[in-house]
Amino acid sequence: MARTNLSEWLLHRQVPPKLAETMTSVAAACAEIAEVLRTAPIEGISGVAGTTNVQGEDQKQLDVVSNDIFIEHLRPNRHVSALVSEELEEPLLFERSADEGGLAIACDPLDGSSNLDVNVTVGSIFSFLEVPADDPGAHLLQPGTEQIAAGYAAYGNSTSLVLVYQGQASAFTLDASGDFVLTAATLTIPSESAEYAINAARERFWDEATRTYVADSVKGEDGPLGKRYNMRWVGSMVADIHRILMRGGVFLYPLDSETVAKGGRLRLLYEANPMALIVEAAGGRASTGPGRLLEAAPSSIHQRIPVILGSSAEVERIERLYQQL
Ligand code: P6P
């Protein structure tokens, strides 16, 4: 099979040079993170950093290292005006001359890092926004529909890179030479599925819609949904979403009685929005429960949001429950 690499894909998709160069910078950061993760336990850097991030969560050393790698690759890129990161309380603004800048990246440099010390897939999630080069910091709170591209890297058995641009999501795999090789030109999520991903230990906090959906799924063939369901929960969003992109399913981190005060568990700008853009491009559906996720208006760069996304028929089923209950 003729091999297409990331550079050839960017040309083929006619991605504008500024964005193409920036997607290349992010891909290079992900390739470097993959390399660091591969031997992290030997280097003794899989543990906690002894610091907490803006969310008050213990930072892993690799959270900080991954964030630094993103900065190292984006600072020299003259098109990038700003970086929003889960690991940075405030946006990082880069000094650019009058004819430079115009792009911002919102990222979670290393998502799922609580899985690092048990060698479970983790990932980097990123979103590309256009911002005025002369005042980038004032224009970062854009709804997900405004993203000009998005993607994630999944550091698993192999390193996958998924990118979405103009309504088409593609997947690449990192080869031994450090090049990303196209392995799926167009990702499509089956509209029907029988696999849901939720942290079932949170049942006591769930709202009625979530409780009803999961209870109906557990009833299997004899229940109202008339088919046998399976459950998966990796505890790493990138791993769960990648599985859904590859074979369908639905991912739920809904608003519940414990997370309602914070607006949800997952972050809007750099976890939910990029994943929602990818899922919708693949024919899936992305919801907050009551509404379309990509239309949520951010109020702060670290805002949290409920996330229900994946196979369209399953997400629609859940949305109908939110309307009824
Ligand atoms: P819980 C990882 O910390 C993360 O942000 C996502 O990657 C993952 O889906 C979720 O949190 C796991 O949450 O409550 O099951 O630990």
mmCIF file with all atom_site columns, C-alpha atoms in Angstrom, residues 51-254:
data_model
loop_
_atom_site.group_PDB
_atom_site.id
_atom_site.type_symbol
_atom_site.label_atom_id
_atom_site.label_alt_id
_atom_site.label_comp_id
_atom_site.label_asym_id
_atom_site.label_entity_id
_atom_site.label_seq_id
_atom_site.pdbx_PDB_ins_code
_atom_site.Cartn_x
_atom_site.Cartn_y
_atom_site.Cartn_z
_atom_site.occupancy
_atom_site.B_iso_or_equiv
_atom_site.pdbx_formal_charge
_atom_site.auth_seq_id
_atom_site.auth_comp_id
_atom_site.auth_asym_id
_atom_site.auth_atom_id
_atom_site.pdbx_PDB_model_num
ATOM 1   C CA . THR A 1 51  ? 2.906   20.184 42.602 1.00 0.00 ? 51  THR A CA 1
ATOM 2   C CA . THR A 1 52  ? -0.756  20.692 41.733 1.00 0.00 ? 52  THR A CA 1
ATOM 3   C CA . ASN A 1 53  ? -2.288  22.139 38.577 1.00 0.00 ? 53  ASN A CA 1
ATOM 4   C CA . VAL A 1 54  ? -4.903  24.871 38.347 1.00 0.00 ? 54  VAL A CA 1
ATOM 5   C CA . GLN A 1 55  ? -7.546  22.214 38.953 1.00 0.00 ? 55  GLN A CA 1
ATOM 6   C CA . GLY A 1 56  ? -5.913  21.358 42.274 1.00 0.00 ? 56  GLY A CA 1
ATOM 7   C CA . GLU A 1 57  ? -4.935  17.944 40.906 1.00 0.00 ? 57  GLU A CA 1
ATOM 8   C CA . ASP A 1 58  ? -1.555  16.376 41.666 1.00 0.00 ? 58  ASP A CA 1
ATOM 9   C CA . GLN A 1 59  ? 0.663   16.982 38.658 1.00 0.00 ? 59  GLN A CA 1
ATOM 10  C CA . LYS A 1 60  ? 2.677   14.030 37.416 1.00 0.00 ? 60  LYS A CA 1
ATOM 11  C CA . GLN A 1 61  ? 6.229   14.810 36.404 1.00 0.00 ? 61  GLN A CA 1
ATOM 12  C CA . LEU A 1 62  ? 5.217   13.807 32.897 1.00 0.00 ? 62  LEU A CA 1
ATOM 13  C CA . ASP A 1 63  ? 2.334   16.311 32.914 1.00 0.00 ? 63  ASP A CA 1
ATOM 14  C CA . VAL A 1 64  ? 4.919   19.042 33.420 1.00 0.00 ? 64  VAL A CA 1
ATOM 15  C CA . VAL A 1 65  ? 7.408   17.486 30.974 1.00 0.00 ? 65  VAL A CA 1
ATOM 16  C CA . SER A 1 66  ? 4.703   17.120 28.294 1.00 0.00 ? 66  SER A CA 1
ATOM 17  C CA . ASN A 1 67  ? 3.581   20.696 28.794 1.00 0.00 ? 67  ASN A CA 1
ATOM 18  C CA . ASP A 1 68  ? 7.187   21.870 28.419 1.00 0.00 ? 68  ASP A CA 1
ATOM 19  C CA . ILE A 1 69  ? 7.508   19.850 25.188 1.00 0.00 ? 69  ILE A CA 1
ATOM 20  C CA . PHE A 1 70  ? 4.408   21.547 23.751 1.00 0.00 ? 70  PHE A CA 1
ATOM 21  C CA . ILE A 1 71  ? 5.899   24.940 24.629 1.00 0.00 ? 71  ILE A CA 1
ATOM 22  C CA . GLU A 1 72  ? 9.295   24.007 23.128 1.00 0.00 ? 72  GLU A CA 1
ATOM 23  C CA . HIS A 1 73  ? 7.635   23.143 19.809 1.00 0.00 ? 73  HIS A CA 1
ATOM 24  C CA . LEU A 1 74  ? 5.154   26.029 19.693 1.00 0.00 ? 74  LEU A CA 1
ATOM 25  C CA . ARG A 1 75  ? 7.285   28.955 20.896 1.00 0.00 ? 75  ARG A CA 1
ATOM 26  C CA . PRO A 1 76  ? 9.522   28.892 17.775 1.00 0.00 ? 76  PRO A CA 1
ATOM 27  C CA . ASN A 1 77  ? 6.470   28.637 15.475 1.00 0.00 ? 77  ASN A CA 1
ATOM 28  C CA . ARG A 1 78  ? 5.884   32.248 14.392 1.00 0.00 ? 78  ARG A CA 1
ATOM 29  C CA . HIS A 1 79  ? 2.228   31.530 13.559 1.00 0.00 ? 79  HIS A CA 1
ATOM 30  C CA . VAL A 1 80  ? 1.309   30.709 17.169 1.00 0.00 ? 80  VAL A CA 1
ATOM 31  C CA . SER A 1 81  ? 0.125   33.636 19.275 1.00 0.00 ? 81  SER A CA 1
ATOM 32  C CA . ALA A 1 82  ? -1.127  31.800 22.358 1.00 0.00 ? 82  ALA A CA 1
ATOM 33  C CA . LEU A 1 83  ? -1.194  28.478 24.180 1.00 0.00 ? 83  LEU A CA 1
ATOM 34  C CA . VAL A 1 84  ? -3.939  27.429 26.616 1.00 0.00 ? 84  VAL A CA 1
ATOM 35  C CA . SER A 1 85  ? -2.945  24.369 28.619 1.00 0.00 ? 85  SER A CA 1
ATOM 36  C CA . GLU A 1 86  ? -4.476  22.364 31.430 1.00 0.00 ? 86  GLU A CA 1
ATOM 37  C CA . GLU A 1 87  ? -1.084  22.727 33.108 1.00 0.00 ? 87  GLU A CA 1
ATOM 38  C CA . LEU A 1 88  ? -0.989  26.543 32.903 1.00 0.00 ? 88  LEU A CA 1
ATOM 39  C CA . GLU A 1 89  ? -3.263  28.726 35.031 1.00 0.00 ? 89  GLU A CA 1
ATOM 40  C CA . GLU A 1 90  ? -3.136  31.556 32.487 1.00 0.00 ? 90  GLU A CA 1
ATOM 41  C CA . PRO A 1 91  ? -2.742  31.468 28.702 1.00 0.00 ? 91  PRO A CA 1
ATOM 42  C CA . LEU A 1 92  ? 0.857   31.666 27.510 1.00 0.00 ? 92  LEU A CA 1
ATOM 43  C CA . LEU A 1 93  ? 1.115   34.523 24.989 1.00 0.00 ? 93  LEU A CA 1
ATOM 44  C CA . PHE A 1 94  ? 4.053   34.554 22.539 1.00 0.00 ? 94  PHE A CA 1
ATOM 45  C CA . GLU A 1 95  ? 5.632   37.820 21.370 1.00 0.00 ? 95  GLU A CA 1
ATOM 46  C CA . ARG A 1 96  ? 5.111   38.033 17.608 1.00 0.00 ? 96  ARG A CA 1
ATOM 47  C CA . SER A 1 97  ? 5.809   40.774 15.062 1.00 0.00 ? 97  SER A CA 1
ATOM 48  C CA . ALA A 1 98  ? 3.040   42.521 13.160 1.00 0.00 ? 98  ALA A CA 1
ATOM 49  C CA . ASP A 1 99  ? 2.951   40.038 10.266 1.00 0.00 ? 99  ASP A CA 1
ATOM 50  C CA . GLU A 1 100 ? 3.071   36.927 12.475 1.00 0.00 ? 100 GLU A CA 1
ATOM 51  C CA . GLY A 1 101 ? 0.743   35.052 14.823 1.00 0.00 ? 101 GLY A CA 1
ATOM 52  C CA . GLY A 1 102 ? -2.963  34.462 14.406 1.00 0.00 ? 102 GLY A CA 1
ATOM 53  C CA . LEU A 1 103 ? -3.290  30.913 15.770 1.00 0.00 ? 103 LEU A CA 1
ATOM 54  C CA . ALA A 1 104 ? -3.930  29.652 19.307 1.00 0.00 ? 104 ALA A CA 1
ATOM 55  C CA . ILE A 1 105 ? -3.702  26.108 20.617 1.00 0.00 ? 105 ILE A CA 1
ATOM 56  C CA . ALA A 1 106 ? -5.717  24.808 23.570 1.00 0.00 ? 106 ALA A CA 1
ATOM 57  C CA . CYS A 1 107 ? -4.302  21.551 24.845 1.00 0.00 ? 107 CYS A CA 1
ATOM 58  C CA . ASP A 1 108 ? -4.234  18.939 27.525 1.00 0.00 ? 108 ASP A CA 1
ATOM 59  C CA . PRO A 1 109 ? -0.596  17.930 27.049 1.00 0.00 ? 109 PRO A CA 1
ATOM 60  C CA . LEU A 1 110 ? -0.987  14.631 28.850 1.00 0.00 ? 110 LEU A CA 1
ATOM 61  C CA . ASP A 1 111 ? -4.516  13.431 29.547 1.00 0.00 ? 111 ASP A CA 1
ATOM 62  C CA . GLY A 1 112 ? -5.152  10.428 31.749 1.00 0.00 ? 112 GLY A CA 1
ATOM 63  C CA . SER A 1 113 ? -1.817  10.709 33.484 1.00 0.00 ? 113 SER A CA 1
ATOM 64  C CA . SER A 1 114 ? -3.134  8.821  36.525 1.00 0.00 ? 114 SER A CA 1
ATOM 65  C CA . ASN A 1 115 ? -2.685  5.777  34.269 1.00 0.00 ? 115 ASN A CA 1
ATOM 66  C CA . LEU A 1 116 ? 1.000   6.375  33.646 1.00 0.00 ? 116 LEU A CA 1
ATOM 67  C CA . ASP A 1 117 ? 2.380   4.242  36.464 1.00 0.00 ? 117 ASP A CA 1
ATOM 68  C CA . VAL A 1 118 ? 0.229   1.288  35.367 1.00 0.00 ? 118 VAL A CA 1
ATOM 69  C CA . ASN A 1 119 ? 1.220   1.505  31.692 1.00 0.00 ? 119 ASN A CA 1
ATOM 70  C CA . VAL A 1 120 ? -2.273  2.231  30.365 1.00 0.00 ? 120 VAL A CA 1
ATOM 71  C CA . THR A 1 121 ? -2.815  4.359  27.233 1.00 0.00 ? 121 THR A CA 1
ATOM 72  C CA . VAL A 1 122 ? -2.699  8.110  27.826 1.00 0.00 ? 122 VAL A CA 1
ATOM 73  C CA . GLY A 1 123 ? -2.817  10.933 25.313 1.00 0.00 ? 123 GLY A CA 1
ATOM 74  C CA . SER A 1 124 ? -2.440  14.557 24.275 1.00 0.00 ? 124 SER A CA 1
ATOM 75  C CA . ILE A 1 125 ? -5.535  16.470 23.155 1.00 0.00 ? 125 ILE A CA 1
ATOM 76  C CA . PHE A 1 126 ? -5.404  19.731 21.203 1.00 0.00 ? 126 PHE A CA 1
ATOM 77  C CA . SER A 1 127 ? -7.600  22.314 19.521 1.00 0.00 ? 127 SER A CA 1
ATOM 78  C CA . PHE A 1 128 ? -6.646  24.957 16.932 1.00 0.00 ? 128 PHE A CA 1
ATOM 79  C CA . LEU A 1 129 ? -8.289  28.392 17.048 1.00 0.00 ? 129 LEU A CA 1
ATOM 80  C CA . GLU A 1 130 ? -7.872  31.540 14.957 1.00 0.00 ? 130 GLU A CA 1
ATOM 81  C CA . VAL A 1 131 ? -7.254  34.645 17.084 1.00 0.00 ? 131 VAL A CA 1
ATOM 82  C CA . PRO A 1 132 ? -6.475  38.289 16.254 1.00 0.00 ? 132 PRO A CA 1
ATOM 83  C CA . ALA A 1 133 ? -2.659  38.486 16.225 1.00 0.00 ? 133 ALA A CA 1
ATOM 84  C CA . ASP A 1 134 ? -2.778  41.856 17.996 1.00 0.00 ? 134 ASP A CA 1
ATOM 85  C CA . ASP A 1 135 ? -4.943  40.679 20.906 1.00 0.00 ? 135 ASP A CA 1
ATOM 86  C CA . PRO A 1 136 ? -4.930  36.854 21.118 1.00 0.00 ? 136 PRO A CA 1
ATOM 87  C CA . GLY A 1 137 ? -5.612  36.650 24.842 1.00 0.00 ? 137 GLY A CA 1
ATOM 88  C CA . ALA A 1 138 ? -8.995  38.341 24.539 1.00 0.00 ? 138 ALA A CA 1
ATOM 89  C CA . HIS A 1 139 ? -10.324 35.868 21.965 1.00 0.00 ? 139 HIS A CA 1
ATOM 90  C CA . LEU A 1 140 ? -9.671  32.422 23.417 1.00 0.00 ? 140 LEU A CA 1
ATOM 91  C CA . LEU A 1 141 ? -13.193 31.727 24.728 1.00 0.00 ? 141 LEU A CA 1
ATOM 92  C CA . GLN A 1 142 ? -14.613 30.485 21.429 1.00 0.00 ? 142 GLN A CA 1
ATOM 93  C CA . PRO A 1 143 ? -17.360 27.829 21.132 1.00 0.00 ? 143 PRO A CA 1
ATOM 94  C CA . GLY A 1 144 ? -16.219 24.512 19.692 1.00 0.00 ? 144 GLY A CA 1
ATOM 95  C CA . THR A 1 145 ? -17.870 25.255 16.358 1.00 0.00 ? 145 THR A CA 1
ATOM 96  C CA . GLU A 1 146 ? -15.163 27.898 15.793 1.00 0.00 ? 146 GLU A CA 1
ATOM 97  C CA . GLN A 1 147 ? -12.261 25.404 15.958 1.00 0.00 ? 147 GLN A CA 1
ATOM 98  C CA . ILE A 1 148 ? -10.386 25.345 12.643 1.00 0.00 ? 148 ILE A CA 1
ATOM 99  C CA . ALA A 1 149 ? -8.896  21.919 13.423 1.00 0.00 ? 149 ALA A CA 1
ATOM 100 C CA . ALA A 1 150 ? -8.356  19.556 16.356 1.00 0.00 ? 150 ALA A CA 1
ATOM 101 C CA . GLY A 1 151 ? -6.770  16.259 17.222 1.00 0.00 ? 151 GLY A CA 1
ATOM 102 C CA . TYR A 1 152 ? -5.246  13.950 19.759 1.00 0.00 ? 152 TYR A CA 1
ATOM 103 C CA . ALA A 1 153 ? -2.351  11.546 20.117 1.00 0.00 ? 153 ALA A CA 1
ATOM 104 C CA . ALA A 1 154 ? -2.951  8.196  21.816 1.00 0.00 ? 154 ALA A CA 1
ATOM 105 C CA . TYR A 1 155 ? 0.200   6.720  23.363 1.00 0.00 ? 155 TYR A CA 1
ATOM 106 C CA . GLY A 1 156 ? -0.675  3.031  23.371 1.00 0.00 ? 156 GLY A CA 1
ATOM 107 C CA . ASN A 1 157 ? 0.644   -0.180 21.813 1.00 0.00 ? 157 ASN A CA 1
ATOM 108 C CA . SER A 1 158 ? 1.372   2.116  18.886 1.00 0.00 ? 158 SER A CA 1
ATOM 109 C CA . THR A 1 159 ? 1.218   5.906  18.849 1.00 0.00 ? 159 THR A CA 1
ATOM 110 C CA . SER A 1 160 ? -1.879  7.083  16.986 1.00 0.00 ? 160 SER A CA 1
ATOM 111 C CA . LEU A 1 161 ? -2.474  10.639 15.834 1.00 0.00 ? 161 LEU A CA 1
ATOM 112 C CA . VAL A 1 162 ? -6.013  11.648 14.882 1.00 0.00 ? 162 VAL A CA 1
ATOM 113 C CA . LEU A 1 163 ? -6.583  14.978 13.137 1.00 0.00 ? 163 LEU A CA 1
ATOM 114 C CA . VAL A 1 164 ? -9.787  16.618 11.990 1.00 0.00 ? 164 VAL A CA 1
ATOM 115 C CA . TYR A 1 165 ? -9.900  19.396 9.403  1.00 0.00 ? 165 TYR A CA 1
ATOM 116 C CA . GLN A 1 166 ? -12.930 20.684 7.489  1.00 0.00 ? 166 GLN A CA 1
ATOM 117 C CA . GLY A 1 167 ? -15.240 17.906 8.599  1.00 0.00 ? 167 GLY A CA 1
ATOM 118 C CA . GLN A 1 168 ? -12.960 14.965 7.888  1.00 0.00 ? 168 GLN A CA 1
ATOM 119 C CA . ALA A 1 169 ? -11.063 13.008 10.560 1.00 0.00 ? 169 ALA A CA 1
ATOM 120 C CA . SER A 1 170 ? -8.016  10.893 9.677  1.00 0.00 ? 170 SER A CA 1
ATOM 121 C CA . ALA A 1 171 ? -5.700  8.658  11.691 1.00 0.00 ? 171 ALA A CA 1
ATOM 122 C CA . PHE A 1 172 ? -1.935  8.241  11.507 1.00 0.00 ? 172 PHE A CA 1
ATOM 123 C CA . THR A 1 173 ? 0.520   5.896  13.213 1.00 0.00 ? 173 THR A CA 1
ATOM 124 C CA . LEU A 1 174 ? 4.019   6.894  14.302 1.00 0.00 ? 174 LEU A CA 1
ATOM 125 C CA . ASP A 1 175 ? 6.636   4.794  12.502 1.00 0.00 ? 175 ASP A CA 1
ATOM 126 C CA . ALA A 1 176 ? 10.114  3.803  13.680 1.00 0.00 ? 176 ALA A CA 1
ATOM 127 C CA . SER A 1 177 ? 11.655  6.819  11.933 1.00 0.00 ? 177 SER A CA 1
ATOM 128 C CA . GLY A 1 178 ? 9.401   9.281  13.805 1.00 0.00 ? 178 GLY A CA 1
ATOM 129 C CA . ASP A 1 179 ? 7.114   9.960  10.828 1.00 0.00 ? 179 ASP A CA 1
ATOM 130 C CA . PHE A 1 180 ? 3.311   9.824  11.125 1.00 0.00 ? 180 PHE A CA 1
ATOM 131 C CA . VAL A 1 181 ? 1.969   7.471  8.437  1.00 0.00 ? 181 VAL A CA 1
ATOM 132 C CA . LEU A 1 182 ? -1.677  7.670  7.339  1.00 0.00 ? 182 LEU A CA 1
ATOM 133 C CA . THR A 1 183 ? -3.518  4.540  8.515  1.00 0.00 ? 183 THR A CA 1
ATOM 134 C CA . ALA A 1 184 ? -7.167  5.670  8.134  1.00 0.00 ? 184 ALA A CA 1
ATOM 135 C CA . ALA A 1 185 ? -7.997  8.391  5.617  1.00 0.00 ? 185 ALA A CA 1
ATOM 136 C CA . THR A 1 186 ? -11.582 8.882  6.801  1.00 0.00 ? 186 THR A CA 1
ATOM 137 C CA . LEU A 1 187 ? -12.788 7.841  10.227 1.00 0.00 ? 187 LEU A CA 1
ATOM 138 C CA . THR A 1 188 ? -16.473 6.916  10.545 1.00 0.00 ? 188 THR A CA 1
ATOM 139 C CA . ILE A 1 189 ? -18.265 6.005  13.764 1.00 0.00 ? 189 ILE A CA 1
ATOM 140 C CA . PRO A 1 190 ? -21.067 3.407  13.340 1.00 0.00 ? 190 PRO A CA 1
ATOM 141 C CA . SER A 1 191 ? -24.388 5.092  14.182 1.00 0.00 ? 191 SER A CA 1
ATOM 142 C CA . GLU A 1 192 ? -25.512 2.085  16.229 1.00 0.00 ? 192 GLU A CA 1
ATOM 143 C CA . SER A 1 193 ? -23.446 0.468  18.958 1.00 0.00 ? 193 SER A CA 1
ATOM 144 C CA . ALA A 1 194 ? -23.807 -1.659 22.069 1.00 0.00 ? 194 ALA A CA 1
ATOM 145 C CA . GLU A 1 195 ? -20.863 -0.498 24.133 1.00 0.00 ? 195 GLU A CA 1
ATOM 146 C CA . TYR A 1 196 ? -20.938 2.350  26.644 1.00 0.00 ? 196 TYR A CA 1
ATOM 147 C CA . ALA A 1 197 ? -18.119 3.913  28.640 1.00 0.00 ? 197 ALA A CA 1
ATOM 148 C CA . ILE A 1 198 ? -18.918 5.416  32.024 1.00 0.00 ? 198 ILE A CA 1
ATOM 149 C CA . ASN A 1 199 ? -17.416 5.335  35.508 1.00 0.00 ? 199 ASN A CA 1
ATOM 150 C CA . ALA A 1 200 ? -20.077 3.084  37.069 1.00 0.00 ? 200 ALA A CA 1
ATOM 151 C CA . ALA A 1 201 ? -18.750 3.772  40.573 1.00 0.00 ? 201 ALA A CA 1
ATOM 152 C CA . ARG A 1 202 ? -20.428 7.197  40.337 1.00 0.00 ? 202 ARG A CA 1
ATOM 153 C CA . GLU A 1 203 ? -23.939 5.766  40.024 1.00 0.00 ? 203 GLU A CA 1
ATOM 154 C CA . ARG A 1 204 ? -25.104 7.322  43.281 1.00 0.00 ? 204 ARG A CA 1
ATOM 155 C CA . PHE A 1 205 ? -24.389 10.805 41.827 1.00 0.00 ? 205 PHE A CA 1
ATOM 156 C CA . TRP A 1 206 ? -26.079 10.258 38.444 1.00 0.00 ? 206 TRP A CA 1
ATOM 157 C CA . ASP A 1 207 ? -29.094 12.191 37.145 1.00 0.00 ? 207 ASP A CA 1
ATOM 158 C CA . GLU A 1 208 ? -32.252 10.352 36.089 1.00 0.00 ? 208 GLU A CA 1
ATOM 159 C CA . ALA A 1 209 ? -31.384 10.311 32.381 1.00 0.00 ? 209 ALA A CA 1
ATOM 160 C CA . THR A 1 210 ? -27.987 8.681  32.923 1.00 0.00 ? 210 THR A CA 1
ATOM 161 C CA . ARG A 1 211 ? -29.370 6.228  35.467 1.00 0.00 ? 211 ARG A CA 1
ATOM 162 C CA . THR A 1 212 ? -32.178 5.213  33.095 1.00 0.00 ? 212 THR A CA 1
ATOM 163 C CA . TYR A 1 213 ? -29.867 4.821  30.079 1.00 0.00 ? 213 TYR A CA 1
ATOM 164 C CA . VAL A 1 214 ? -27.386 2.619  31.949 1.00 0.00 ? 214 VAL A CA 1
ATOM 165 C CA . ALA A 1 215 ? -30.143 0.588  33.646 1.00 0.00 ? 215 ALA A CA 1
ATOM 166 C CA . ASP A 1 216 ? -31.832 -0.045 30.270 1.00 0.00 ? 216 ASP A CA 1
ATOM 167 C CA . SER A 1 217 ? -28.478 -1.064 28.749 1.00 0.00 ? 217 SER A CA 1
ATOM 168 C CA . VAL A 1 218 ? -27.754 -3.494 31.592 1.00 0.00 ? 218 VAL A CA 1
ATOM 169 C CA . LYS A 1 219 ? -31.152 -5.171 31.011 1.00 0.00 ? 219 LYS A CA 1
ATOM 170 C CA . GLY A 1 220 ? -29.732 -6.387 27.672 1.00 0.00 ? 220 GLY A CA 1
ATOM 171 C CA . GLU A 1 221 ? -31.784 -8.341 25.126 1.00 0.00 ? 221 GLU A CA 1
ATOM 172 C CA . ASP A 1 222 ? -34.908 -8.491 27.351 1.00 0.00 ? 222 ASP A CA 1
ATOM 173 C CA . GLY A 1 223 ? -34.742 -4.805 28.200 1.00 0.00 ? 223 GLY A CA 1
ATOM 174 C CA . PRO A 1 224 ? -36.256 -1.798 26.410 1.00 0.00 ? 224 PRO A CA 1
ATOM 175 C CA . LEU A 1 225 ? -33.180 -1.415 24.153 1.00 0.00 ? 225 LEU A CA 1
ATOM 176 C CA . GLY A 1 226 ? -33.525 -5.035 22.977 1.00 0.00 ? 226 GLY A CA 1
ATOM 177 C CA . LYS A 1 227 ? -29.838 -5.836 22.691 1.00 0.00 ? 227 LYS A CA 1
ATOM 178 C CA . ARG A 1 228 ? -26.919 -6.956 24.849 1.00 0.00 ? 228 ARG A CA 1
ATOM 179 C CA . TYR A 1 229 ? -24.574 -4.129 25.879 1.00 0.00 ? 229 TYR A CA 1
ATOM 180 C CA . ASN A 1 230 ? -20.969 -4.231 26.991 1.00 0.00 ? 230 ASN A CA 1
ATOM 181 C CA . MET A 1 231 ? -19.167 -1.694 29.159 1.00 0.00 ? 231 MET A CA 1
ATOM 182 C CA . ARG A 1 232 ? -15.642 -0.319 28.939 1.00 0.00 ? 232 ARG A CA 1
ATOM 183 C CA . TRP A 1 233 ? -14.026 2.387  31.122 1.00 0.00 ? 233 TRP A CA 1
ATOM 184 C CA . VAL A 1 234 ? -10.307 2.998  30.764 1.00 0.00 ? 234 VAL A CA 1
ATOM 185 C CA . GLY A 1 235 ? -10.189 6.144  32.887 1.00 0.00 ? 235 GLY A CA 1
ATOM 186 C CA . SER A 1 236 ? -8.276  7.797  30.055 1.00 0.00 ? 236 SER A CA 1
ATOM 187 C CA . MET A 1 237 ? -10.487 9.848  27.754 1.00 0.00 ? 237 MET A CA 1
ATOM 188 C CA . VAL A 1 238 ? -8.184  9.488  24.744 1.00 0.00 ? 238 VAL A CA 1
ATOM 189 C CA . ALA A 1 239 ? -8.199  5.681  25.057 1.00 0.00 ? 239 ALA A CA 1
ATOM 190 C CA . ASP A 1 240 ? -11.991 5.513  25.400 1.00 0.00 ? 240 ASP A CA 1
ATOM 191 C CA . ILE A 1 241 ? -12.634 7.957  22.556 1.00 0.00 ? 241 ILE A CA 1
ATOM 192 C CA . HIS A 1 242 ? -10.117 6.240  20.253 1.00 0.00 ? 242 HIS A CA 1
ATOM 193 C CA . ARG A 1 243 ? -11.900 2.928  20.793 1.00 0.00 ? 243 ARG A CA 1
ATOM 194 C CA . ILE A 1 244 ? -15.228 4.615  19.970 1.00 0.00 ? 244 ILE A CA 1
ATOM 195 C CA . LEU A 1 245 ? -13.753 6.115  16.782 1.00 0.00 ? 245 LEU A CA 1
ATOM 196 C CA . MET A 1 246 ? -12.434 2.705  15.766 1.00 0.00 ? 246 MET A CA 1
ATOM 197 C CA . ARG A 1 247 ? -15.544 0.575  16.551 1.00 0.00 ? 247 ARG A CA 1
ATOM 198 C CA . GLY A 1 248 ? -18.378 2.754  17.859 1.00 0.00 ? 248 GLY A CA 1
ATOM 199 C CA . GLY A 1 249 ? -19.820 3.193  21.328 1.00 0.00 ? 249 GLY A CA 1
ATOM 200 C CA . VAL A 1 250 ? -20.760 6.056  23.607 1.00 0.00 ? 250 VAL A CA 1
ATOM 201 C CA . PHE A 1 251 ? -18.677 7.874  26.220 1.00 0.00 ? 251 PHE A CA 1
ATOM 202 C CA . LEU A 1 252 ? -20.435 9.482  29.149 1.00 0.00 ? 252 LEU A CA 1
ATOM 203 C CA . TYR A 1 253 ? -19.101 11.855 31.761 1.00 0.00 ? 253 TYR A CA 1
ATOM 204 C CA . PRO A 1 254 ? -22.423 13.554 32.522 1.00 0.00 ? 254 PRO A CA 1
#
